[in-house]
Coordinates of C-alpha atoms and ligand atoms in Angstrom, one line a residue:
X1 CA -19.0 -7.2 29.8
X2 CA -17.0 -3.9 28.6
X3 CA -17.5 -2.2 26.2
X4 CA -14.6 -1.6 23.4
X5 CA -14.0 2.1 24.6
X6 CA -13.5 1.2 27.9
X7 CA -11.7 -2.1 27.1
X8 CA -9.5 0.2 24.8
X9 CA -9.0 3.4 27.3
X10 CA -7.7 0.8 29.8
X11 CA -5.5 -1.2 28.1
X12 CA -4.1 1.2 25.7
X13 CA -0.2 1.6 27.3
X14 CA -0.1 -1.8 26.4
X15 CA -1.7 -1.6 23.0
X16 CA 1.0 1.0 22.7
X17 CA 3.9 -0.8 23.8
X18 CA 2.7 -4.3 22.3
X19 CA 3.4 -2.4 19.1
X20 CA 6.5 -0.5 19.5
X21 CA 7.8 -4.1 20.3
X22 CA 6.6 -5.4 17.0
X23 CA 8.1 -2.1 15.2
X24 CA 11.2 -2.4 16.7
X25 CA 11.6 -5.6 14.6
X26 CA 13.7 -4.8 10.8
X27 CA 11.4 -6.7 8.6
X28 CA 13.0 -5.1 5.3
X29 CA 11.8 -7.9 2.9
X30 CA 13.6 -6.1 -0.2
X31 CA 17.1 -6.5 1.4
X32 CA 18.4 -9.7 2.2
X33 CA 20.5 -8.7 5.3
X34 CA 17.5 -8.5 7.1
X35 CA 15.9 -12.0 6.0
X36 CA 16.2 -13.2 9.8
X37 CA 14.3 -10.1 10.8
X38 CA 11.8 -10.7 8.6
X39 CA 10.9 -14.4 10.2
X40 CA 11.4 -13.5 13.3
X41 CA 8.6 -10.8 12.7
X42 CA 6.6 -13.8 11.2
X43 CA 7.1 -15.9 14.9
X44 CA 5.7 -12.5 16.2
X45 CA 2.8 -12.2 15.1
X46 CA 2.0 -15.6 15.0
X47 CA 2.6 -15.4 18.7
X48 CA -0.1 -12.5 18.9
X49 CA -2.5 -14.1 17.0
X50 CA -2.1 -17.3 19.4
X51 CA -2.4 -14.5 22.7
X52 CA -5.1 -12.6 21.1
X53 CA -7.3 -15.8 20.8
X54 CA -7.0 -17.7 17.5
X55 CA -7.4 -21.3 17.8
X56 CA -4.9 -22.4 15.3
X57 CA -2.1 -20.5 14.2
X58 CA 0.7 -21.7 11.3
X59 CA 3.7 -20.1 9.5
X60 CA 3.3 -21.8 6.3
X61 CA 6.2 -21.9 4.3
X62 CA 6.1 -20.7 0.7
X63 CA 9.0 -20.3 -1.9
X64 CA 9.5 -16.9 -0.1
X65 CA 8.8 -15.4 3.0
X66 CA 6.1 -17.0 5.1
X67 CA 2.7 -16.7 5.5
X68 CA 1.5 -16.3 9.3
X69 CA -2.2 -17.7 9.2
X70 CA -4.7 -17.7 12.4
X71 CA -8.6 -18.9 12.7
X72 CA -10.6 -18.3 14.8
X73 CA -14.1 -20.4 14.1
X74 CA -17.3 -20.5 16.3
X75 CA -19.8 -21.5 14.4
X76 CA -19.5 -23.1 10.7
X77 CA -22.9 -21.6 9.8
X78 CA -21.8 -18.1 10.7
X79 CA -20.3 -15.8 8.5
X80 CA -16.2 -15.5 7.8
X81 CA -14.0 -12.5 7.9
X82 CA -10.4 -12.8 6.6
X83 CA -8.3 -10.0 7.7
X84 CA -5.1 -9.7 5.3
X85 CA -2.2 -7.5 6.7
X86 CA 1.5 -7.6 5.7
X87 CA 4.1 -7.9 8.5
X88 CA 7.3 -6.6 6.0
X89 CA 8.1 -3.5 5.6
X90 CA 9.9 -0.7 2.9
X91 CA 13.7 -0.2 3.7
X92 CA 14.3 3.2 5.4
X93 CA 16.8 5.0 3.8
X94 CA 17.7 7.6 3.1
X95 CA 18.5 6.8 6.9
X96 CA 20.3 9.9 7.3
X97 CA 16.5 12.3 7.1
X98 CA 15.2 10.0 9.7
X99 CA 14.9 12.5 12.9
X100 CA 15.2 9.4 15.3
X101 CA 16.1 5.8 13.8
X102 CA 13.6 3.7 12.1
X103 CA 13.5 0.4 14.2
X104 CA 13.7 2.7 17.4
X105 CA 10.2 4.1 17.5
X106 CA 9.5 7.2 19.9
X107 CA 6.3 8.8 20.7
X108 CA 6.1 12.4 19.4
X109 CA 3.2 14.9 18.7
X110 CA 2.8 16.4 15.6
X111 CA 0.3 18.6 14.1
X112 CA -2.0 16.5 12.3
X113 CA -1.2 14.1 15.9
X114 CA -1.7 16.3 18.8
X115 CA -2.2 13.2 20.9
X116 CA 1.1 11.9 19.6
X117 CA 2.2 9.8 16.9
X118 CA 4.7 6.6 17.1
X119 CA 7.4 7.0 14.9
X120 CA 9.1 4.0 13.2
X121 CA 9.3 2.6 9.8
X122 CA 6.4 0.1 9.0
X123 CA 4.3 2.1 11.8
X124 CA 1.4 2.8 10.1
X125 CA 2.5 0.5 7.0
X126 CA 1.3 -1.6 8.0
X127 CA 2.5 -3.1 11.4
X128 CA 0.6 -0.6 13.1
X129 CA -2.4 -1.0 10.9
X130 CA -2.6 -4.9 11.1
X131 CA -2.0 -5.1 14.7
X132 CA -5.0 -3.0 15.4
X133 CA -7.2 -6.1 14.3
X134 CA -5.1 -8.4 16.3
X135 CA -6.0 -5.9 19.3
X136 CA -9.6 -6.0 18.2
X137 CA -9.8 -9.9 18.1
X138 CA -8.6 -10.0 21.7
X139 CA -10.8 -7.4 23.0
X140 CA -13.4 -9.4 20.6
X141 CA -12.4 -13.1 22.4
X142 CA -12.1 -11.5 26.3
X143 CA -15.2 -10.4 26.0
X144 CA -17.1 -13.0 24.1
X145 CA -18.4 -10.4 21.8
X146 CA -16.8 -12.1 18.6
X147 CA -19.8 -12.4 16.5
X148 CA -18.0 -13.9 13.1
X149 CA -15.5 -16.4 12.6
X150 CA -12.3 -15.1 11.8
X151 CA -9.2 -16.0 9.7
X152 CA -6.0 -14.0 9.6
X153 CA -3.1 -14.1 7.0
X154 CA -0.7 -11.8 7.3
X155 CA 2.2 -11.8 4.1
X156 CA 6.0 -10.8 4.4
X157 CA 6.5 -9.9 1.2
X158 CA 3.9 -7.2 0.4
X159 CA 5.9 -4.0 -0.1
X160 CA 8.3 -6.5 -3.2
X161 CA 5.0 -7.8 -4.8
X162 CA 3.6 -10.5 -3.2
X163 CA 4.5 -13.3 -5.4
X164 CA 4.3 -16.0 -3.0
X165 CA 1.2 -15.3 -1.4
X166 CA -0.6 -15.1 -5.0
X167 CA 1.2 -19.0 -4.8
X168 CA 0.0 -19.5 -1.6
X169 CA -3.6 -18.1 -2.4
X170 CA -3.7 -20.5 -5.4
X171 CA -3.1 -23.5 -3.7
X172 CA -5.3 -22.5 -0.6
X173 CA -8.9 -21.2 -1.7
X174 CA -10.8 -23.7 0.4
X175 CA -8.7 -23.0 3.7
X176 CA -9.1 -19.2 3.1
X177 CA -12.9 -19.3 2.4
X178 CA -14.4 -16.6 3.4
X179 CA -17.6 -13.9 3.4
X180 CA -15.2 -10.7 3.1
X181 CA -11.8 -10.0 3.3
X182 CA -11.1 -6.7 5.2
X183 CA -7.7 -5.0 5.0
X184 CA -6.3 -1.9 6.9
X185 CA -3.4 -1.1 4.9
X186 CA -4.6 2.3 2.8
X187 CA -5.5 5.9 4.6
X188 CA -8.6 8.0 5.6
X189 CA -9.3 11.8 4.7
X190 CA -8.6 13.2 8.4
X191 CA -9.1 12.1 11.7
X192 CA -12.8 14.2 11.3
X193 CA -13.7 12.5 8.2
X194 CA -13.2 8.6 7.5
X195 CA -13.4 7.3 4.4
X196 CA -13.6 4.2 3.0
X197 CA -11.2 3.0 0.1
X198 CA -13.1 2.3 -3.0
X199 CA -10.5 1.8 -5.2
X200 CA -6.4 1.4 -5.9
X201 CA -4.5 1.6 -8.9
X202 CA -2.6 -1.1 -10.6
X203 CA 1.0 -1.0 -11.6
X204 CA 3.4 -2.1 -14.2
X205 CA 6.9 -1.1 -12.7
X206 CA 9.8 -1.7 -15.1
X207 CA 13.6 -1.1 -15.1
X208 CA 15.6 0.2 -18.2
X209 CA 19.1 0.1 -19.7
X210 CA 20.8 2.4 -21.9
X211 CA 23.7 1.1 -23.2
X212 CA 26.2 3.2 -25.5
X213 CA 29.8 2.3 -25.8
X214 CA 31.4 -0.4 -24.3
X215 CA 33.7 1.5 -22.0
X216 CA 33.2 4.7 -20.5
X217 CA 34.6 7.3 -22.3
X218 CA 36.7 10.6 -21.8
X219 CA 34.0 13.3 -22.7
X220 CA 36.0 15.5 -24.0
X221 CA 38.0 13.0 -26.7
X222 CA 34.4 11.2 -27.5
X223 CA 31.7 13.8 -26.9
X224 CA 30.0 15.0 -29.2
X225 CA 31.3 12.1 -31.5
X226 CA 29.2 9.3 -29.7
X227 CA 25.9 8.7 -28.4
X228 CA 25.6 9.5 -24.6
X229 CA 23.6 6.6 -23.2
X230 CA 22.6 9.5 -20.1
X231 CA 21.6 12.0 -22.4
X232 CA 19.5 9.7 -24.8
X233 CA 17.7 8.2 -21.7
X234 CA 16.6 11.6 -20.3
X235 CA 15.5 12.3 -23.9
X236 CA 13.5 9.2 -24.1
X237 CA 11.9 9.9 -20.5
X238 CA 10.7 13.2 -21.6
X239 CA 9.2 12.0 -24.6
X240 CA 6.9 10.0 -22.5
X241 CA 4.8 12.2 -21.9
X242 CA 3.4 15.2 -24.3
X243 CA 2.6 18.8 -23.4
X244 CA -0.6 18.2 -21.7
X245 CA 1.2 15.6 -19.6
X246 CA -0.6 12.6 -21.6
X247 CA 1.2 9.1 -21.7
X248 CA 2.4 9.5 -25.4
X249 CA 2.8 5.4 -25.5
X250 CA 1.1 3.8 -28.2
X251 CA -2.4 2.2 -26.8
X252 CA -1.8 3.0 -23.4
X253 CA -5.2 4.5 -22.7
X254 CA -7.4 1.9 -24.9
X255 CA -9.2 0.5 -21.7
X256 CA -8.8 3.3 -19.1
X257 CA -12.5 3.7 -18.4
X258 CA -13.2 7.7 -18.5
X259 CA -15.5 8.0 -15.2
X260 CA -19.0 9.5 -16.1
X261 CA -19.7 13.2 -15.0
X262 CA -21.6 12.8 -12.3
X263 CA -19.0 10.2 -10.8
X264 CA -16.3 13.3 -11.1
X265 CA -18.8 15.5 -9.2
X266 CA -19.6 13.0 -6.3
X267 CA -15.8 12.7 -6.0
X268 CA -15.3 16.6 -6.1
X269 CA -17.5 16.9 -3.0
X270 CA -14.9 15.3 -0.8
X271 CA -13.2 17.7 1.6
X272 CA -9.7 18.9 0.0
X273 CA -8.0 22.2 0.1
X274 CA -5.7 22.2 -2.7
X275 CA -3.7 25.8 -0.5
X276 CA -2.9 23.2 2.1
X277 CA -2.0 20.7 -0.6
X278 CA 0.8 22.7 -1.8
X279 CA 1.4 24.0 2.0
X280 CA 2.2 21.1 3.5
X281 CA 4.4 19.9 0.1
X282 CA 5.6 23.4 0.0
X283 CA 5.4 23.8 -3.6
X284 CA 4.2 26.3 -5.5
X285 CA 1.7 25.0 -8.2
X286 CA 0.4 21.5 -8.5
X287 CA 1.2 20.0 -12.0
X288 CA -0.6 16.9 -13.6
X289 CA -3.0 15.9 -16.9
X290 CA -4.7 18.7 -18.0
X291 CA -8.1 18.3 -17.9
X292 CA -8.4 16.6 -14.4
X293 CA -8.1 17.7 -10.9
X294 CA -5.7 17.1 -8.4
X295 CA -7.5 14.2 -6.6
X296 CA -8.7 12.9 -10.2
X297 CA -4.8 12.7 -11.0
X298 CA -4.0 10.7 -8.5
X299 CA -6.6 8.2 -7.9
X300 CA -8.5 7.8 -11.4
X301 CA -5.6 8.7 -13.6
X302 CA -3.6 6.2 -14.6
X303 CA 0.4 8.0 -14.6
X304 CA 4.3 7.2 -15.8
X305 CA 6.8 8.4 -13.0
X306 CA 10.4 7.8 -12.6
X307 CA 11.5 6.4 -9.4
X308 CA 15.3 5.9 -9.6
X309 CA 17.6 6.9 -12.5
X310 CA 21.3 6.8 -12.4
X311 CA 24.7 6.3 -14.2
X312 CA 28.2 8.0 -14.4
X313 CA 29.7 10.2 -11.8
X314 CA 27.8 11.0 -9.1
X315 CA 30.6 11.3 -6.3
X316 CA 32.4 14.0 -5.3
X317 CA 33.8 16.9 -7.0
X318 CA 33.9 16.6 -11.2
X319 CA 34.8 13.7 -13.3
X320 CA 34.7 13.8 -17.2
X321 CA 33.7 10.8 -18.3
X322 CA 30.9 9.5 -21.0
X323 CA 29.3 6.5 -19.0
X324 CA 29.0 3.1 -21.2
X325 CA 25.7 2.9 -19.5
X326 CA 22.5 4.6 -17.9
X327 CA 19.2 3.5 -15.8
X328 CA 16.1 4.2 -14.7
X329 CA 13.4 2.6 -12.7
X330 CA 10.3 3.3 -14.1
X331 CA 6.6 2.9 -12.6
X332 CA 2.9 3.1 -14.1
X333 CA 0.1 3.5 -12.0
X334 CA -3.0 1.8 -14.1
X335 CA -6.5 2.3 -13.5
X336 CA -9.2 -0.8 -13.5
X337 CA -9.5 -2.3 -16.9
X338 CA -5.8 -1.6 -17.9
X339 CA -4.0 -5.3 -17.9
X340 CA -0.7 -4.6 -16.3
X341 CA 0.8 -7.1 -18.7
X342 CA -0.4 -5.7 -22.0
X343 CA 1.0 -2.0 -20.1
X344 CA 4.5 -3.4 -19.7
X345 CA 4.2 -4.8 -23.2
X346 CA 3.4 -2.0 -24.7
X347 CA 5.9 0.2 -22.5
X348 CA 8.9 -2.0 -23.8
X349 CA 7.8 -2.1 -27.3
X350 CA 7.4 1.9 -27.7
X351 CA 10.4 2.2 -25.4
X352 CA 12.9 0.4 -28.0
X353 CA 10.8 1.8 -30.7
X354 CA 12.2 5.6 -29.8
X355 CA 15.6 4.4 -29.3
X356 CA 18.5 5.8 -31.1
X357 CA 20.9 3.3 -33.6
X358 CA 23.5 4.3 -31.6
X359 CA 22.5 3.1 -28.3
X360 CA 20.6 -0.6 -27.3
X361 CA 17.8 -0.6 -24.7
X362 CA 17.1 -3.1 -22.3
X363 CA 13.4 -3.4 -20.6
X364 CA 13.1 -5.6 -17.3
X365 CA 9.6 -6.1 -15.7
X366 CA 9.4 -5.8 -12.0
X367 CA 6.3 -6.3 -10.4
X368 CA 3.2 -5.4 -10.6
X369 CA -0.8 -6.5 -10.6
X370 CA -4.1 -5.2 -11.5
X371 CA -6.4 -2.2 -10.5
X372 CA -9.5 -2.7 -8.3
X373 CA -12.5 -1.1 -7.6
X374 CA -15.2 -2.0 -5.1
X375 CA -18.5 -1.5 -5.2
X376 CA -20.9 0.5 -2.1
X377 CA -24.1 -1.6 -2.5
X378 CA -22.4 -4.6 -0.8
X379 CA -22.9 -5.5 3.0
X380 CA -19.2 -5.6 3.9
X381 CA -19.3 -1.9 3.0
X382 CA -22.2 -0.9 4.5
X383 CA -21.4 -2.7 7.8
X384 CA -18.0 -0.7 7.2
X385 CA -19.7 2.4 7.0
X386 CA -21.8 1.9 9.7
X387 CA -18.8 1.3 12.1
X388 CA -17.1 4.2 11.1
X389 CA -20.3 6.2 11.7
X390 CA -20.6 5.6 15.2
X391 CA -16.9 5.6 16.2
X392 CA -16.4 9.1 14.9
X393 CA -20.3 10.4 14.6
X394 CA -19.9 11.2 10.7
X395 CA -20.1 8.6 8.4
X396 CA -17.6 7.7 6.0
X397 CA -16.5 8.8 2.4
X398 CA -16.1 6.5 -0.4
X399 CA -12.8 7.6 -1.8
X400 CA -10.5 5.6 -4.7
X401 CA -6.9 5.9 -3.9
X402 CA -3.8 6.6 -5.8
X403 CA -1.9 3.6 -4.3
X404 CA -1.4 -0.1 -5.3
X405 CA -2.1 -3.6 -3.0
X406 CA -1.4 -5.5 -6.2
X407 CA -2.8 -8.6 -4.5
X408 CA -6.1 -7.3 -4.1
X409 CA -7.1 -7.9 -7.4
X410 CA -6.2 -11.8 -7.2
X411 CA -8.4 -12.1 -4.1
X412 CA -11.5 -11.0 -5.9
X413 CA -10.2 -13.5 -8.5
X414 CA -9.5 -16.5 -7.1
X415 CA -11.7 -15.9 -3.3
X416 CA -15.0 -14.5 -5.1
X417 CA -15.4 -12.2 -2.1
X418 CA -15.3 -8.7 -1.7
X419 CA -12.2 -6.7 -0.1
X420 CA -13.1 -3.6 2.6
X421 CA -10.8 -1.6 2.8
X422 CA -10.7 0.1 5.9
X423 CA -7.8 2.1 6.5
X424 CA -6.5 4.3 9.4
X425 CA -3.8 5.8 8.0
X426 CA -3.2 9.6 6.4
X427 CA -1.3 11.0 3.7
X428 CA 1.0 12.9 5.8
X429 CA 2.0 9.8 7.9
X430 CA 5.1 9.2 5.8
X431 CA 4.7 5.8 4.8
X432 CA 7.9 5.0 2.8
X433 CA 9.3 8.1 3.4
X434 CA 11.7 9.1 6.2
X435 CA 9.9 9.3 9.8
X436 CA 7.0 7.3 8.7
X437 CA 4.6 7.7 12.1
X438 CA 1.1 6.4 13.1
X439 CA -0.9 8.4 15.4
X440 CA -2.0 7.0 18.6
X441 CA -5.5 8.7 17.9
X442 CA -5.6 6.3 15.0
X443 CA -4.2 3.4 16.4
X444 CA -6.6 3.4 18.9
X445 CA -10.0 4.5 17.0
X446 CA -9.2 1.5 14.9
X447 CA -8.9 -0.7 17.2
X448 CA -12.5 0.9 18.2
X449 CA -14.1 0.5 15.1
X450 CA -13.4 -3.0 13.8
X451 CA -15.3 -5.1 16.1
X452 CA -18.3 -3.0 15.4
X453 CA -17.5 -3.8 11.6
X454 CA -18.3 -7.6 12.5
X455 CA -21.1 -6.6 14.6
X456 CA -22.6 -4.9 11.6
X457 CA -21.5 -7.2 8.8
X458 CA -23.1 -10.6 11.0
X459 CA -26.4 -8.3 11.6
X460 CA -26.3 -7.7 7.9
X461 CA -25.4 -10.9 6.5
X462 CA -29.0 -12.0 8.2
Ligands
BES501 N1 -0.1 0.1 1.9 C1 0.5 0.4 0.7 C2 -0.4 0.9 -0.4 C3 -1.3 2.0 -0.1 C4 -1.0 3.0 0.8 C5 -2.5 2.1 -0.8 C6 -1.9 4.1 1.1 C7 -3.4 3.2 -0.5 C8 -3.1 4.2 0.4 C9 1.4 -0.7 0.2 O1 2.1 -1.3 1.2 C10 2.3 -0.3 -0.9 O2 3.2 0.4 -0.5 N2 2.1 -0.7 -2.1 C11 3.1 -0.4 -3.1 C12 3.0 -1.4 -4.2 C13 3.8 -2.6 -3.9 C14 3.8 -3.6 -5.0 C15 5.3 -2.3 -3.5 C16 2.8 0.9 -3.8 O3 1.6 1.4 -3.8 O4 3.7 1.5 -4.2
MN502 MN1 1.1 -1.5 3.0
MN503 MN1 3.9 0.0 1.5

């Protein structure tokens, strides 16, 4: 029997090409051109689940896109791993900054990926992430090392909310019964130090409309005279938040848990250099809540950021005009204990609240779910931790993360299990940016490191 280095080192050009197949694949589930793509991605996987040794693999159907599911069972008395994964992606403009084109991924090195990186959208996020536990079940199944059952379910609509797999979960708890759910769809300090994900933020994520006139105006007959629905809006944003860069919404912080000192300290001893921070962002200075450090910002700060705002001229050369209307998408990252509801509530109510006479505002929720954290005293992350300390000989740091899986929180909910979050990926990999790229370094030491996570988590479970 090989070992999973070996089995790895020798079958890695096909790892590697297995996956530029699957990347090559537009799974864009926020644009419906692309909704073909996006089942055909479904048939693919399903198809590697099948090759990489599940038993029974199904696209169920949902209201949305589907749901591929695989199993894998050996043993009803042994313990259950589902692996979750989505198989969409984020759409990849601005297409003109890509270097090479998204769905054509190339192999290049980088600096933070001297053994190279593959570049594509949905590389690391999370096509390459999820396929690296497909790899692992078939290294896992070859070699009759797979000590757990397994279960795999693997959503298409994860990157616009994951409304129909909360439908699906729902309707499906005794069919995805499990011992753990383990996910690789977050990042890791470097490829020296691992860490294990401890926590994501929640998010309320609105859209508003300003709306003025009933026309657009000329702005030099009407302005002055009239309310501008542009002006008001930007107005409005910045009144969001106040000098110290606090949420100035009524009630917004009423259940942010305030971590203790000594939680702020253990956090403070991860490695960061905050010169390389701005470096790599080239920016001068960071800016955030004062009061808080850079890494307390963005993991255990709960924040208001604008995503998209828009209205009037924006083409070429000068136009006078006074637009009838103005927009903004608007997101809140929440921390555990925050009810994205009540958020977006409380958003729209202030939001209309600061609104001028002469203009009406118009508040659409978008999606958005719940915070979660995970405890360390748990077996699943032990048995994580223990992987990760002998795959790179340093074990791994807890670490709570700025981002959102919105359907994490549900699974705690309605599966009663714990969720691992083991994730490969780093924050300079681009993930929804322009020349998004997963290094092969990562790839393949995950690939590495998951079937020892089962090993672990069935020795611990005993
Ligand atoms: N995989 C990311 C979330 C992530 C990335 C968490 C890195 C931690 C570290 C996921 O695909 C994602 O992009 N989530 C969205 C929310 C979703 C509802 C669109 C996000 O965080 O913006
Ligand atoms: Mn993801
Ligand atoms: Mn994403």
């Amino acid at each position: 029997m090989e070992n999973i280095k070996s089995y790895v080192s020798q079958h890695k050009d096909r790892f590697i090409n297995e996956l530029i197949e699957l990347l090559k694949i537009p799974s864009i589930s926020a644009d419906s051109a692309y909704s073909q793509d996006v089942l055909n991605t479904a048939d693919a996987v399903k198809n590697a689940l099948k090759k990489a040794g599940c038993d029974t693999v199904e696209i169920c159907e949902t209201p949305g896109y589907p749901i591929v599911y695989g199993e894998k069972i050996i043993d009803k008395n042994l313990p259950t791993v589902l692996v979750y994964g989505h198989y969409d992606v984020q759409p990849a403009d601005p297409i003109e900054l890509w270097d090479s084109p998204p769905f054509e991924p190339v192999i290049k090195k980088t600096e933070k990926h001297p053994d190279g990186a593959i570049f594509a959208r949905g590389a690391c996020d999370d096509k390459g992430q999820m396929y690296m536990h497909v790899k692992a079940l078939e290294y896992m199944t070859v070699n009759g090392k797979l000590p757990c059952n397994v279960k795999f379910m693997i959503e298409g609509e994860e990157e616009i909310g994951s409304s129909s797999l909360a439908w699906f979960v729902e309707r499906n708890q005794e069919k995805l019964s499990n011992d753990v759910i383990l996910i690789s769809d977050t990042g890791m300090i470097s490829n020296l130090q691992p860490s294990i994900t401890t926590g994501l933020r929640g998010l309320s994520y609105v859209e508003v409309e300003i709306t003025g006139p009933n026309r657009d105006l000329h702005s030099g007959l009407y302005g002055g005279a009239v309310a501008n629905p542009i002006n008001i809006l930007a107005k409005m944003i910045a009144s969001l938040h106040d000098s110290n860069n606090h949420i100035t919404i009524p009630g917004f912080y009423d259940h942010v848990e305030e971590l203790s000192l000594d939680e702020r300290a253990e956090m403070a001893k991860a490695p960061f250099s905050l010169d390389a921070y701005k470096k790599a962002l080239n920016i001068d200075d960071v800016y955030g809540e004062t009061g808080y450090t850079t890494n307390e910002r963005n993991s255990i700060r709960p924040t208001l950021d604008v995503n998209g705002i828009w209205g009037g001229y924006t083409g070429e050369g000068a136009k006078t005009v006074i637009a009838s209307k103005a927009y903004a998408k608007i997101s809140m990252r929440l921390v555990p204990n925050q009810d994205n509801l009540n958020i977006t509530e409380l958003f729209t109510k202030h939001f209309e609240s600061i609104a001028p006479k002469s203009v009406t505002v118009k508040v659409t929720p978008h999606h958005g779910g719940q915070g979660y954290v995970t405890p360390t005293d748990n077996i699943g992350y032990k048995a994580a931790n223990r992987a990760y300390t002998e795959s790179f000989g340093v074990p791994a740091i807890p670490q709570r993360s700025g981002g959102s899986i919105p359907i994490v929180a549900l699974f705690e909910k309605e599966l009663k299990s714990k969720i691992i979050l083991m994730g490969f990926g780093l924050d300079s990999d681009a993930i929804h940016s322009p020349n998004e790229h997963f290094g092969i370094f990562n790839y393949l030491k995950g690939i590495e490191t998951i079937p020892l996570f089962y090993k672990y988590f069935l020795e611990m479970s005993k």
